[in-house]
Tab-separated table of C-alpha atoms and ligand atoms in Angstrom:
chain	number	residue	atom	x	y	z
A	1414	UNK	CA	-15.911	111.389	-58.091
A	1415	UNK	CA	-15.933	112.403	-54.078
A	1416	UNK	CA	-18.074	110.886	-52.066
A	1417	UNK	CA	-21.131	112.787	-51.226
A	1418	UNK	CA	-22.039	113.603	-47.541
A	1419	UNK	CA	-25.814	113.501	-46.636
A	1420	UNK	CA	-27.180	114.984	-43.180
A	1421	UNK	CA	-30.533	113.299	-41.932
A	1422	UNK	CA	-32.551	114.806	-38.915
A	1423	UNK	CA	-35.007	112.254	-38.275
A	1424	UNK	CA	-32.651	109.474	-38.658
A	1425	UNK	CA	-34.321	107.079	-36.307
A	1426	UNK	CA	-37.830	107.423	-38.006
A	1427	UNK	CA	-39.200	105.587	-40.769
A	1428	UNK	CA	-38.045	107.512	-43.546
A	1429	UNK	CA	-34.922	107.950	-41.989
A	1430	UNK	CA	-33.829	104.707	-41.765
A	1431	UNK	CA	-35.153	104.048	-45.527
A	1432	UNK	CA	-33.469	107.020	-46.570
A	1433	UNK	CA	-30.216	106.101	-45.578
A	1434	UNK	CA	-29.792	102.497	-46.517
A	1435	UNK	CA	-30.522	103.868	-49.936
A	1436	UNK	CA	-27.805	107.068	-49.588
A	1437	UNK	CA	-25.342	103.976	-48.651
A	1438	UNK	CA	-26.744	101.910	-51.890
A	1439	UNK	CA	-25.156	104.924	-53.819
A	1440	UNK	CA	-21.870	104.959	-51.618
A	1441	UNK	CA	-22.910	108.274	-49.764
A	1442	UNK	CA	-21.210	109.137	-46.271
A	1443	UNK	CA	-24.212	108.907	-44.314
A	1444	UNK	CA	-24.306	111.172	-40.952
A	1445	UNK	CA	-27.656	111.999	-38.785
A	1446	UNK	CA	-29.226	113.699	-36.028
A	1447	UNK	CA	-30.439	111.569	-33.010
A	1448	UNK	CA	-31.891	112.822	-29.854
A	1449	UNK	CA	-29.749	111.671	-26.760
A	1450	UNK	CA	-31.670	109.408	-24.665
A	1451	UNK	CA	-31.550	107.712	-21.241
A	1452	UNK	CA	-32.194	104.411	-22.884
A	1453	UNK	CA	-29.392	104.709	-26.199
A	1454	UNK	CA	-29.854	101.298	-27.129
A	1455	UNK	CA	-33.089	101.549	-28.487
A	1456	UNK	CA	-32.538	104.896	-30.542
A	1457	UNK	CA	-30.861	102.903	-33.862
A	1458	UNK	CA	-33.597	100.078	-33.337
A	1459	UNK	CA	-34.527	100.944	-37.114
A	1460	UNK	CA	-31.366	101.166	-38.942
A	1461	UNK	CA	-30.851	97.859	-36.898
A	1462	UNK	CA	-33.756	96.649	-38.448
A	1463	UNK	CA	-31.834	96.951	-41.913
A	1464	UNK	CA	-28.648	96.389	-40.632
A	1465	UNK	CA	-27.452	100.195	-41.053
A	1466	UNK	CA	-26.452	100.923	-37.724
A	1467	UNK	CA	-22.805	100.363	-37.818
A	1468	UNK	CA	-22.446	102.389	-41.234
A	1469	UNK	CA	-24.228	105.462	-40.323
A	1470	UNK	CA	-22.434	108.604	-38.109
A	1471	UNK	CA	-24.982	109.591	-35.907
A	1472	UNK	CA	-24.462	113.178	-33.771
A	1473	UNK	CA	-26.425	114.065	-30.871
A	1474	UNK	CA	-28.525	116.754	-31.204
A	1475	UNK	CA	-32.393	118.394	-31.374
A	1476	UNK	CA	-34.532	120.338	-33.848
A	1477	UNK	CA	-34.821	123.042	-31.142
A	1478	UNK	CA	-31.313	123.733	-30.709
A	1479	UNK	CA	-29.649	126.337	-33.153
A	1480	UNK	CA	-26.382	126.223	-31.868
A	1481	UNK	CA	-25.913	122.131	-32.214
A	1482	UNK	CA	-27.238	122.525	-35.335
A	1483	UNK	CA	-24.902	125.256	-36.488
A	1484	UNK	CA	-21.828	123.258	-34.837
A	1485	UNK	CA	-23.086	119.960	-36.694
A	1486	UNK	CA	-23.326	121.076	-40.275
A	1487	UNK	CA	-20.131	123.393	-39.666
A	1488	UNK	CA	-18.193	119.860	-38.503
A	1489	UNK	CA	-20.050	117.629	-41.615
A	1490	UNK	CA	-19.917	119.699	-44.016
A	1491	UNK	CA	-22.428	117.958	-46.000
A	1492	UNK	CA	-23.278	118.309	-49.677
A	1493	UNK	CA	-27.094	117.198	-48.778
A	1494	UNK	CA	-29.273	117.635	-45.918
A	1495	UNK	CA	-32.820	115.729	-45.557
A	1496	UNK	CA	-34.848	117.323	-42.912
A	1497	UNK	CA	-37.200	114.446	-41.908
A	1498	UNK	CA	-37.381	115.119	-38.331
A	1499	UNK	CA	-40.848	116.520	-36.701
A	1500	UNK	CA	-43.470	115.455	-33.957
A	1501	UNK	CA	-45.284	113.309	-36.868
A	1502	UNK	CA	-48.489	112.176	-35.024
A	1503	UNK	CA	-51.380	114.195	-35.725
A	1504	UNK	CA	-53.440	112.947	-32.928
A	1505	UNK	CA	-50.803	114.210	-30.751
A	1506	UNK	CA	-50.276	117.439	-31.988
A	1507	UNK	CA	-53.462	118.804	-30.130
A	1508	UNK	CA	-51.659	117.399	-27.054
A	1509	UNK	CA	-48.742	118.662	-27.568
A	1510	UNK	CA	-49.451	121.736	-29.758
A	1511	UNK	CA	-46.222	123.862	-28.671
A	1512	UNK	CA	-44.110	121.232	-28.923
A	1513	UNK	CA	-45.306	120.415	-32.710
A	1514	UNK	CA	-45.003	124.066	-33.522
A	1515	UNK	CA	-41.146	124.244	-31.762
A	1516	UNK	CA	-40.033	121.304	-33.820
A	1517	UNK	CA	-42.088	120.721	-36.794
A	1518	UNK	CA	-41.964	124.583	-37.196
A	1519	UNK	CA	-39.652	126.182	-36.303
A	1520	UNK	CA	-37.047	123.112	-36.489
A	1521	UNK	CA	-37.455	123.764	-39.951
A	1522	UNK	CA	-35.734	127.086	-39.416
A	1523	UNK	CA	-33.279	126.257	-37.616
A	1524	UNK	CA	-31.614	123.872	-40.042
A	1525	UNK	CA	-32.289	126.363	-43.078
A	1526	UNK	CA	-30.894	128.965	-40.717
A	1527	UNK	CA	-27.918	126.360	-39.990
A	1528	UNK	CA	-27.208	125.471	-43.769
A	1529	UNK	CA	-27.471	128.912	-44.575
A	1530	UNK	CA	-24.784	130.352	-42.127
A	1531	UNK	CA	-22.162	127.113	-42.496
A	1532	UNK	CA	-23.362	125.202	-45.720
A	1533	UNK	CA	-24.922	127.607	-48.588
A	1534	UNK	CA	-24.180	125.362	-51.056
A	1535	UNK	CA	-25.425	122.206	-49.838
A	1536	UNK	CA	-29.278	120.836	-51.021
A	1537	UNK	CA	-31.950	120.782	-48.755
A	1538	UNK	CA	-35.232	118.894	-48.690
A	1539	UNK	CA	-37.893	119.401	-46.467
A	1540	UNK	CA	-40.331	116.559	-45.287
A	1541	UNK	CA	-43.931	118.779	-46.267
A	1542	UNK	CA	-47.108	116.397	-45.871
A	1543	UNK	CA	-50.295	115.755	-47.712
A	1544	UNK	CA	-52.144	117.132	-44.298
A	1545	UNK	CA	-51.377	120.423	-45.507
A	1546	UNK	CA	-54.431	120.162	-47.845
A	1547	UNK	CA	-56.562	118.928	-45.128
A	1548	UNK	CA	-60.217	120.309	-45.548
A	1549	UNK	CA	-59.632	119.345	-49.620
A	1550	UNK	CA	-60.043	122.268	-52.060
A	1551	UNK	CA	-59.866	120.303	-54.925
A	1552	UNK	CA	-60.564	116.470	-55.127
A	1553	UNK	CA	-57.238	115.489	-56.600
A	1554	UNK	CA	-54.230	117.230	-54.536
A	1555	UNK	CA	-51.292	119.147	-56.463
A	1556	UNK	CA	-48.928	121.519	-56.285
A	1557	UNK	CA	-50.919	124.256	-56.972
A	1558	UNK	CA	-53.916	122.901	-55.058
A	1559	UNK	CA	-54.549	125.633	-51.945
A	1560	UNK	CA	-54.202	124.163	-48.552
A	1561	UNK	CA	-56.169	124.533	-45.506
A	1562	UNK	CA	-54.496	122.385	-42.292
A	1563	UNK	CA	-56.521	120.363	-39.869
A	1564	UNK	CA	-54.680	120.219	-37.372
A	1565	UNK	CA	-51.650	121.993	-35.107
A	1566	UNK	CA	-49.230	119.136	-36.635
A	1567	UNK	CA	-50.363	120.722	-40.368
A	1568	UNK	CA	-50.240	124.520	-39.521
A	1569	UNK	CA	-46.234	123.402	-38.359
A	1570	UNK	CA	-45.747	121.881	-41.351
A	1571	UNK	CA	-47.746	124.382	-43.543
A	1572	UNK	CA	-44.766	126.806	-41.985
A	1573	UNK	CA	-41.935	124.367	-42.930
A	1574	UNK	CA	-43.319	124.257	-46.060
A	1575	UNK	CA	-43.592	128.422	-46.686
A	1576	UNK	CA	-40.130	129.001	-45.171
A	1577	UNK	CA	-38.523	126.424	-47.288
A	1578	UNK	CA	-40.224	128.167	-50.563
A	1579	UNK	CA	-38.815	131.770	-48.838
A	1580	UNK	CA	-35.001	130.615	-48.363
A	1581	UNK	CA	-35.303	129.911	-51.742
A	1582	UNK	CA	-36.322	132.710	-53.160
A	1583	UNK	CA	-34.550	134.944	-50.712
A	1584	UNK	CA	-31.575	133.482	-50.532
A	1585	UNK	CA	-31.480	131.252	-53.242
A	1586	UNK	CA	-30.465	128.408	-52.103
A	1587	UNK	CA	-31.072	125.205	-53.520
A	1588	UNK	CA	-34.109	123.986	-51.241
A	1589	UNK	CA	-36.634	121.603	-52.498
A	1590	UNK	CA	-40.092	120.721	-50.824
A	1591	UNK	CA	-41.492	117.064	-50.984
A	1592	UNK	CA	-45.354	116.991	-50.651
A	1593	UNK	CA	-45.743	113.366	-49.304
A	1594	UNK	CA	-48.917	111.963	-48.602
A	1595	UNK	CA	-48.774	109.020	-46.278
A	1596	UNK	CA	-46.322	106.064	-46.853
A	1597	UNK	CA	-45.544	103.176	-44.779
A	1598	UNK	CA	-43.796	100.107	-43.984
A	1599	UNK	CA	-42.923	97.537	-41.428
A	1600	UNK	CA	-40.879	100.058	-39.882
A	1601	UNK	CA	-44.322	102.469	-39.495
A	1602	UNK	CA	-44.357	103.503	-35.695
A	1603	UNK	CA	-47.008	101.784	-33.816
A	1604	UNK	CA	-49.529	104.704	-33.372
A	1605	UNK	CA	-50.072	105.285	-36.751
A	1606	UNK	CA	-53.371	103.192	-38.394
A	1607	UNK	CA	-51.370	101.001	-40.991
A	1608	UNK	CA	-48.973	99.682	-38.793
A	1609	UNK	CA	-51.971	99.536	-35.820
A	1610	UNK	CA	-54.073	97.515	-38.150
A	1611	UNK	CA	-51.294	95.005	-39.078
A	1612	UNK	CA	-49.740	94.434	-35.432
A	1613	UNK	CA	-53.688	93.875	-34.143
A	1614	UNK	CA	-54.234	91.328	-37.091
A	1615	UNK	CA	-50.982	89.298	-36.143
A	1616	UNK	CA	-51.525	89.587	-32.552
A	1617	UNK	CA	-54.797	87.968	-33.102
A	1618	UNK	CA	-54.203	85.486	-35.729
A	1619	UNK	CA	-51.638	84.333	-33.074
A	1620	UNK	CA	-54.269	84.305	-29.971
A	1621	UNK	CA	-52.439	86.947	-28.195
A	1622	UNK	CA	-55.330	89.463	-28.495
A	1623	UNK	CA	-59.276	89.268	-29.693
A	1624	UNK	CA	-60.290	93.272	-31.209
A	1625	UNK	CA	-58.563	95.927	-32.757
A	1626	UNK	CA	-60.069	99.199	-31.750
A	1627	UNK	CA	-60.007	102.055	-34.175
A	1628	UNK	CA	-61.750	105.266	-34.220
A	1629	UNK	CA	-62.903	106.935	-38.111
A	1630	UNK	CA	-62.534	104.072	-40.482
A	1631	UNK	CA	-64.555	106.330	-43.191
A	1632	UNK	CA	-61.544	108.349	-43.472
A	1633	UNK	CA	-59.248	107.524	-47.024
A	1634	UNK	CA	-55.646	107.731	-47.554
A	1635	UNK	CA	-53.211	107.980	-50.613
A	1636	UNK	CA	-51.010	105.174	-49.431
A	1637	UNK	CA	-47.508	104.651	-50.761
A	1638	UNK	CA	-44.333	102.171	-49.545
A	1639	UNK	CA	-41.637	104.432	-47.399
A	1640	UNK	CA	-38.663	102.726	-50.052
A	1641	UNK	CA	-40.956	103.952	-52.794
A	1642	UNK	CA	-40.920	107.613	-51.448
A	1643	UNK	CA	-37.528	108.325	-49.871
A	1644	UNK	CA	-36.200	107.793	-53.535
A	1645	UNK	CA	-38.365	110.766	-54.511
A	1646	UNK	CA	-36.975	112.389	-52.249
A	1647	UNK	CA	-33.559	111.952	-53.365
A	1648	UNK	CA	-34.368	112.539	-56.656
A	1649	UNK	CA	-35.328	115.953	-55.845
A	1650	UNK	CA	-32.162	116.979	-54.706
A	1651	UNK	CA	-30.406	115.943	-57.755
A	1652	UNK	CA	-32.341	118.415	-59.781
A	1653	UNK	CA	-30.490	121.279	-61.392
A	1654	UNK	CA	-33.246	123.295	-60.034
A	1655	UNK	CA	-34.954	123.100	-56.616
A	1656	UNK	CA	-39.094	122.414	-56.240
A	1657	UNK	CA	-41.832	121.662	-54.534
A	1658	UNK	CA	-43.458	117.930	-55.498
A	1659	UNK	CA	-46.199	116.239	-54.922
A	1660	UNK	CA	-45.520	112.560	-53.873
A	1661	UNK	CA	-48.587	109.736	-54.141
A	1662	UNK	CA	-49.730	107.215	-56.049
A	1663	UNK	CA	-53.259	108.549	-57.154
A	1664	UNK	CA	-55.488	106.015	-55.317
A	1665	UNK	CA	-56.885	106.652	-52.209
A	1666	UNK	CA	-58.734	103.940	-49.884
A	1667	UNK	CA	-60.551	103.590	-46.849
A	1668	UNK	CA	-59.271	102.763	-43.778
A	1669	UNK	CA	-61.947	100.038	-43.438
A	1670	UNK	CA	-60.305	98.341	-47.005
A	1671	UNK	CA	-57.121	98.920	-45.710
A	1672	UNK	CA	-58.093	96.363	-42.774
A	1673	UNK	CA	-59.775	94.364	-44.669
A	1674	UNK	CA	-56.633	93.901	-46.954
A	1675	UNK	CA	-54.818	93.213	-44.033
A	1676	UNK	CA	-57.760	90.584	-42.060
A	1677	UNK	CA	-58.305	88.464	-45.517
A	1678	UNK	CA	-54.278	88.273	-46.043
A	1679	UNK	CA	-54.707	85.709	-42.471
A	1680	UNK	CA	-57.741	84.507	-43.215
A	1681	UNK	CA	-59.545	85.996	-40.176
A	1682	UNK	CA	-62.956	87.891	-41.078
A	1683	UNK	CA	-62.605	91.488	-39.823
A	1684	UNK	CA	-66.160	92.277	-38.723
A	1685	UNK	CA	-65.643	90.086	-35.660
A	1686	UNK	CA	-62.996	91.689	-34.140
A	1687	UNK	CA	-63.264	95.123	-35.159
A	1688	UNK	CA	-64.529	97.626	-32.706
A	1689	UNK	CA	-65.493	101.151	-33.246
A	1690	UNK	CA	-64.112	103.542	-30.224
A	1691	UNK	CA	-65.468	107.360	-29.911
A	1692	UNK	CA	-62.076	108.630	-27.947
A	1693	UNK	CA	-60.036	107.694	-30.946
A	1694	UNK	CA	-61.453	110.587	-33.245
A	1695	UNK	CA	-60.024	113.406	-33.600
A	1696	UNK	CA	-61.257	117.202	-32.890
A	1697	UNK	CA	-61.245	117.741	-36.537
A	1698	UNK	CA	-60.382	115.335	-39.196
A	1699	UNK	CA	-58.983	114.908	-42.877
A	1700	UNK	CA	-61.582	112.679	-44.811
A	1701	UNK	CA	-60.311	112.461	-48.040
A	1702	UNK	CA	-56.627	112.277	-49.313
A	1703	UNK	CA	-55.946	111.770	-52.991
A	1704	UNK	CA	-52.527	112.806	-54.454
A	1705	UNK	CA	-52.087	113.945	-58.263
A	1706	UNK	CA	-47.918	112.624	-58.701
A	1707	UNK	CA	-47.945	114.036	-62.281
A	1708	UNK	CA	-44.792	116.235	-62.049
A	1709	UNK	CA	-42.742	114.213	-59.957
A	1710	UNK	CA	-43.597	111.501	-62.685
A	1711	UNK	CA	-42.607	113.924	-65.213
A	1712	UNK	CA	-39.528	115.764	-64.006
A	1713	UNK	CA	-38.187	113.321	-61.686
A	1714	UNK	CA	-38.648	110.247	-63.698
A	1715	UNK	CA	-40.357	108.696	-60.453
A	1716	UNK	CA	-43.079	106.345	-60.418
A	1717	UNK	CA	-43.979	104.179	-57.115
A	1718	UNK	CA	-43.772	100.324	-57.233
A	1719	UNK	CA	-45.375	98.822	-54.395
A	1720	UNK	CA	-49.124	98.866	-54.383
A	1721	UNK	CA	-51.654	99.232	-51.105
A	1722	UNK	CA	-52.187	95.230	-51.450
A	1723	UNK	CA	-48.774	94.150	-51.542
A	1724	UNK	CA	-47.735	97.271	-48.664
A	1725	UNK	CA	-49.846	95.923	-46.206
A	1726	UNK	CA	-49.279	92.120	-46.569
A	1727	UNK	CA	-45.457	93.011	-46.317
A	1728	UNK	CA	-46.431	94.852	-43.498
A	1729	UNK	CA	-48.669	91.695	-41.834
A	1730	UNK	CA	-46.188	89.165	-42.370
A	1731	UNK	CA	-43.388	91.291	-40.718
A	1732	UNK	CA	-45.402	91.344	-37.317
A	1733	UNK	CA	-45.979	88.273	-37.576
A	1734	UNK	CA	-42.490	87.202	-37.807
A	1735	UNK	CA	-41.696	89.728	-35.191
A	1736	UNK	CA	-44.483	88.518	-32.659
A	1737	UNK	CA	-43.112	84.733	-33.416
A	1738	UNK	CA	-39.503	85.954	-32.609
B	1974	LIG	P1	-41.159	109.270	-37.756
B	1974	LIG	O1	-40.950	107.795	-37.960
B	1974	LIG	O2	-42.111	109.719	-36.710
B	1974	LIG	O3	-39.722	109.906	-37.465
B	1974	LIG	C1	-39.594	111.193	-36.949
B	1974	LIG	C2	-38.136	111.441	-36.631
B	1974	LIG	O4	-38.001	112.765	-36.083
B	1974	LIG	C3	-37.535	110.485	-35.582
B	1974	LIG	O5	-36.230	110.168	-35.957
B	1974	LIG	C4	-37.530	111.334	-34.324
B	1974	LIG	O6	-36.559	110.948	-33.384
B	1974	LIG	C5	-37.177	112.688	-34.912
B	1974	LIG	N1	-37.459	113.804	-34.012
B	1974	LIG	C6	-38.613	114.076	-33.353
B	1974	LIG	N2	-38.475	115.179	-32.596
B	1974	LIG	C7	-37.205	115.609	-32.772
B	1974	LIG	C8	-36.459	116.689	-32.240
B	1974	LIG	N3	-36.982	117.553	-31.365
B	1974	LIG	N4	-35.173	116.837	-32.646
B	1974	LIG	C9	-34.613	115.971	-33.517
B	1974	LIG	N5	-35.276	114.902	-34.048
B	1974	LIG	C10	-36.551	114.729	-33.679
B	1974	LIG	O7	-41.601	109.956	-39.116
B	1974	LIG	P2	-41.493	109.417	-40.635
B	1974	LIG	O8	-42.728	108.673	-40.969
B	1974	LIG	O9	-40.161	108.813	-40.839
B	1974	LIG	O10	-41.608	110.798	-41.440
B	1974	LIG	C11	-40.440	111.568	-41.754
B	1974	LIG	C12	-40.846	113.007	-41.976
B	1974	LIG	O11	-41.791	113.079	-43.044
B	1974	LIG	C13	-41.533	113.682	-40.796
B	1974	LIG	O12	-41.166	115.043	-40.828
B	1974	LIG	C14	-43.013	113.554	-41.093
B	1974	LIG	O13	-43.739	114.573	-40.458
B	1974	LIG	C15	-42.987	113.723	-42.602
B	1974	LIG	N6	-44.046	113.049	-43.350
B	1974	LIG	C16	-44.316	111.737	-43.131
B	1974	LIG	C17	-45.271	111.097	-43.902
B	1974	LIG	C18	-45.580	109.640	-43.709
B	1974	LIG	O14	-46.640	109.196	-44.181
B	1974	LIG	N7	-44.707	108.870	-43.104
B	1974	LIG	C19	-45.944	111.805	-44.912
B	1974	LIG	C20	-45.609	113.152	-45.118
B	1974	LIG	C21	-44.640	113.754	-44.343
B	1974	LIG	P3	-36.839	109.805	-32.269
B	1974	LIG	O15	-36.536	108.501	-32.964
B	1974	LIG	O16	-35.913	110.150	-31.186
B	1974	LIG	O17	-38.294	109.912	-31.890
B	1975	LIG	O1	-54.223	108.181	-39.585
B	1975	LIG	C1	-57.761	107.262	-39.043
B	1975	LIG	C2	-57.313	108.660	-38.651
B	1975	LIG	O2	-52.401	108.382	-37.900
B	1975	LIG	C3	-54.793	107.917	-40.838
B	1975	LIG	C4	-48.461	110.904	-40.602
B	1975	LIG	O3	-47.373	110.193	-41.136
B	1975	LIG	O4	-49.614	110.840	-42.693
B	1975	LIG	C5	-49.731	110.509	-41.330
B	1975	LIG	O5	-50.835	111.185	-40.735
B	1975	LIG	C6	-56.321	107.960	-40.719
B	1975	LIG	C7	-56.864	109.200	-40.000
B	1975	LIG	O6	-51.992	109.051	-40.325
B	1975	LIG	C8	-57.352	105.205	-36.088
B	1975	LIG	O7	-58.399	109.374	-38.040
B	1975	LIG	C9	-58.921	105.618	-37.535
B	1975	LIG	O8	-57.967	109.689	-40.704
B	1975	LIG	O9	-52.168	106.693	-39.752
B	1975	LIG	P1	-52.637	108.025	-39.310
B	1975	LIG	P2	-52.307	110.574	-40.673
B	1975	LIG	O10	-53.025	111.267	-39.599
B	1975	LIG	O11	-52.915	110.584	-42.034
B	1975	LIG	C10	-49.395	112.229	-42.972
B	1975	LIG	C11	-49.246	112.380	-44.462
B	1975	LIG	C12	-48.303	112.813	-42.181
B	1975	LIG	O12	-47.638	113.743	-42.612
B	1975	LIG	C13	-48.200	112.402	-40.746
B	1975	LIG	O13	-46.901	112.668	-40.244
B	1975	LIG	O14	-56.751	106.834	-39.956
B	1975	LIG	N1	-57.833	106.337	-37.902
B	1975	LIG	N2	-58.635	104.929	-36.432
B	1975	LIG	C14	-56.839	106.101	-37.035
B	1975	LIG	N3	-55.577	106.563	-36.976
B	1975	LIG	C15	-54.775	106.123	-35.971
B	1975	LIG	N4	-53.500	106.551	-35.910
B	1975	LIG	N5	-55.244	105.270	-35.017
B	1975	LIG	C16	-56.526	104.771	-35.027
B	1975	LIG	O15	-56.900	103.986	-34.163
């Protein structure tokens, strides 16, 4: 059989990174979209991290620019296309609420827009998020559960979301629409609280720092592994038919247990270094998270492995290593 070519935006995130080393595991040409930058060297850091970076093509190039996009797909020609990049951060999407709504948004145009002019055929999966549901209408999230977004990064990706469904339907193409509530790893960026929480923990088991500082630790999460999810993800696109899924494992947590996974794994008791700081709230939150992965557990055969325990001690011992080193 041909190889099959896959075409990642977001590339250098998380997923990315995941998402690839596992399109290689299957013996896929693996090509992605990076963002030129003044300092290159530190754009692959992640597929360096897995020891990717020299067998992934990666093509300069930004969600906000049509014409790169068109010229990219036209030169791959690739058989699937994972659209993973976006301004993830919520907290900075009411800094940057243009900006969220040019890439997270629209970006999500532009490469349907792209596929549809040079690569009809191809799959395409879009990178939707739990947030979506935000202010929860129903206390276990599904498919058909309405949303209501929180924030300017979850109106964007409310939009990708819609105008994935409406290529579909209007042009039938074969686009598919991962719901993923939030998954992490060692390779979690920094800002976000899992990775936060872990970095703080081996900083101060180490006696490089004394508090971690975090701001609503009432707030619970679905929490998944990244390696868990990004095979949902290519599972959707080898459906004969294209969908939306819902992607979680059906427990939510508090941040608060979260750390306190994370504290007891070192042996260090959490309520004497944790500090609660006001400026890290946010204008309007997402309390409660709770994901129902039914259908993607019937249809797609997909069930996740790694549990919240095991995430975050994998997580711990990784900054610890990486602190040492
Ligand atoms: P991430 O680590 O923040 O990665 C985001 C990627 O998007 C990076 O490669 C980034 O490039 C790229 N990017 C940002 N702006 C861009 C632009 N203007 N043009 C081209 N690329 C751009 O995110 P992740 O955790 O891997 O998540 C992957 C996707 O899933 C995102 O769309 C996210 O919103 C969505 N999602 C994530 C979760 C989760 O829990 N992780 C849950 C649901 C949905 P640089 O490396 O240059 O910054
Ligand atoms: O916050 C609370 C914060 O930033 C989780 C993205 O991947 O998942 C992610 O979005 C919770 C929130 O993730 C701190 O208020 C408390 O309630 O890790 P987070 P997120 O906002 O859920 C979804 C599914 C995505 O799609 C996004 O792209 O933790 N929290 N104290 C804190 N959060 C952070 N970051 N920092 C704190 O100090």
């Amino acid at each position: 059989m041909a190889k099959k070519t896959a075409f990642i935006t977001g590339i250098t995130g998380q997923d990315g990174a995941y998402l690839s080393a596992l399109l290689l595991s299957k013996g896929y040409r693996v090509t992605g979209l990076v963002r030129r930058s003044s300092t290159a060297e530190i754009n692959d850091l992640r597929l360096r991290w897995l020891g990717i970076e020299k067998d992934v093509e990666l093509i300069d190039g930004d969600l906000s620019d049509l014409s790169g996009l068109v010229r990219s797909i036209k030169d791959i020609r690739p058989d699937e296309i994972y659209n993973l990049g976006a301004q993830s951060f919520v907290k900075s999407s009411w800094q940057q609420p243009i900006l969220t709504g040019h890439v997270t948004a629209m970006g999500v145009t532009n490469v349907l827009e792209a596929m549809r002019i040079e690569a009809p055929e191809a799959r395409f999966y879009q990178a939707s998020s739990s947030e979506m549901y935000g202010l929860i209408q129903e206390d276990m999230q599904s498919e058909t559960t309405p949303f209501y977004p929180r924030s300017p990064y979850a109106v964007a990706k409310l939009y990708g979301h819609w105008i994935t469904v409406n290529y579909r339907e209007s042009f039938n193409l074969h686009a598919s629409s991962g719901i993923l509530f939030n998954h992490e790893s060692p390779l979690r960026g920094i800002e976000f609280v899992t990775r936060k929480v872990t970095d703080s923990v081996a900083r101060i088991k180490l006696g490089l720092s004394k508090e971690l500082r975090l701001g609503n630790i009432d707030a619970k999460r679905d929490w998944g592994h990244a390696k868990d999810y990004v095979r949902a993800m290519w599972l959707m696109l080898q459906q004969d038919t294209p969908d939306d899924y819902v992607v979680a494992t059906g427990v939510t947590t508090t941040v608060r247990d979260m750390c306190r996974i994370a504290f007891a794994h070192v042996g260090l008791d959490m309520e004497k270094h944790l500090v609660i700081d006001p400026l890290l709230f946010r204008p309007a939150e997402v309390d409660v998270l709770l994901g129902n992965p039914a259908k993607a557990k019937a249809k797609l055969g997909w069930v996740p492995e790694v549990s919240l325990d095991a995430l975050i001690r994998e997580m711990v011992d990784a900054d610890l290593k990486r602190l040492k080193s």
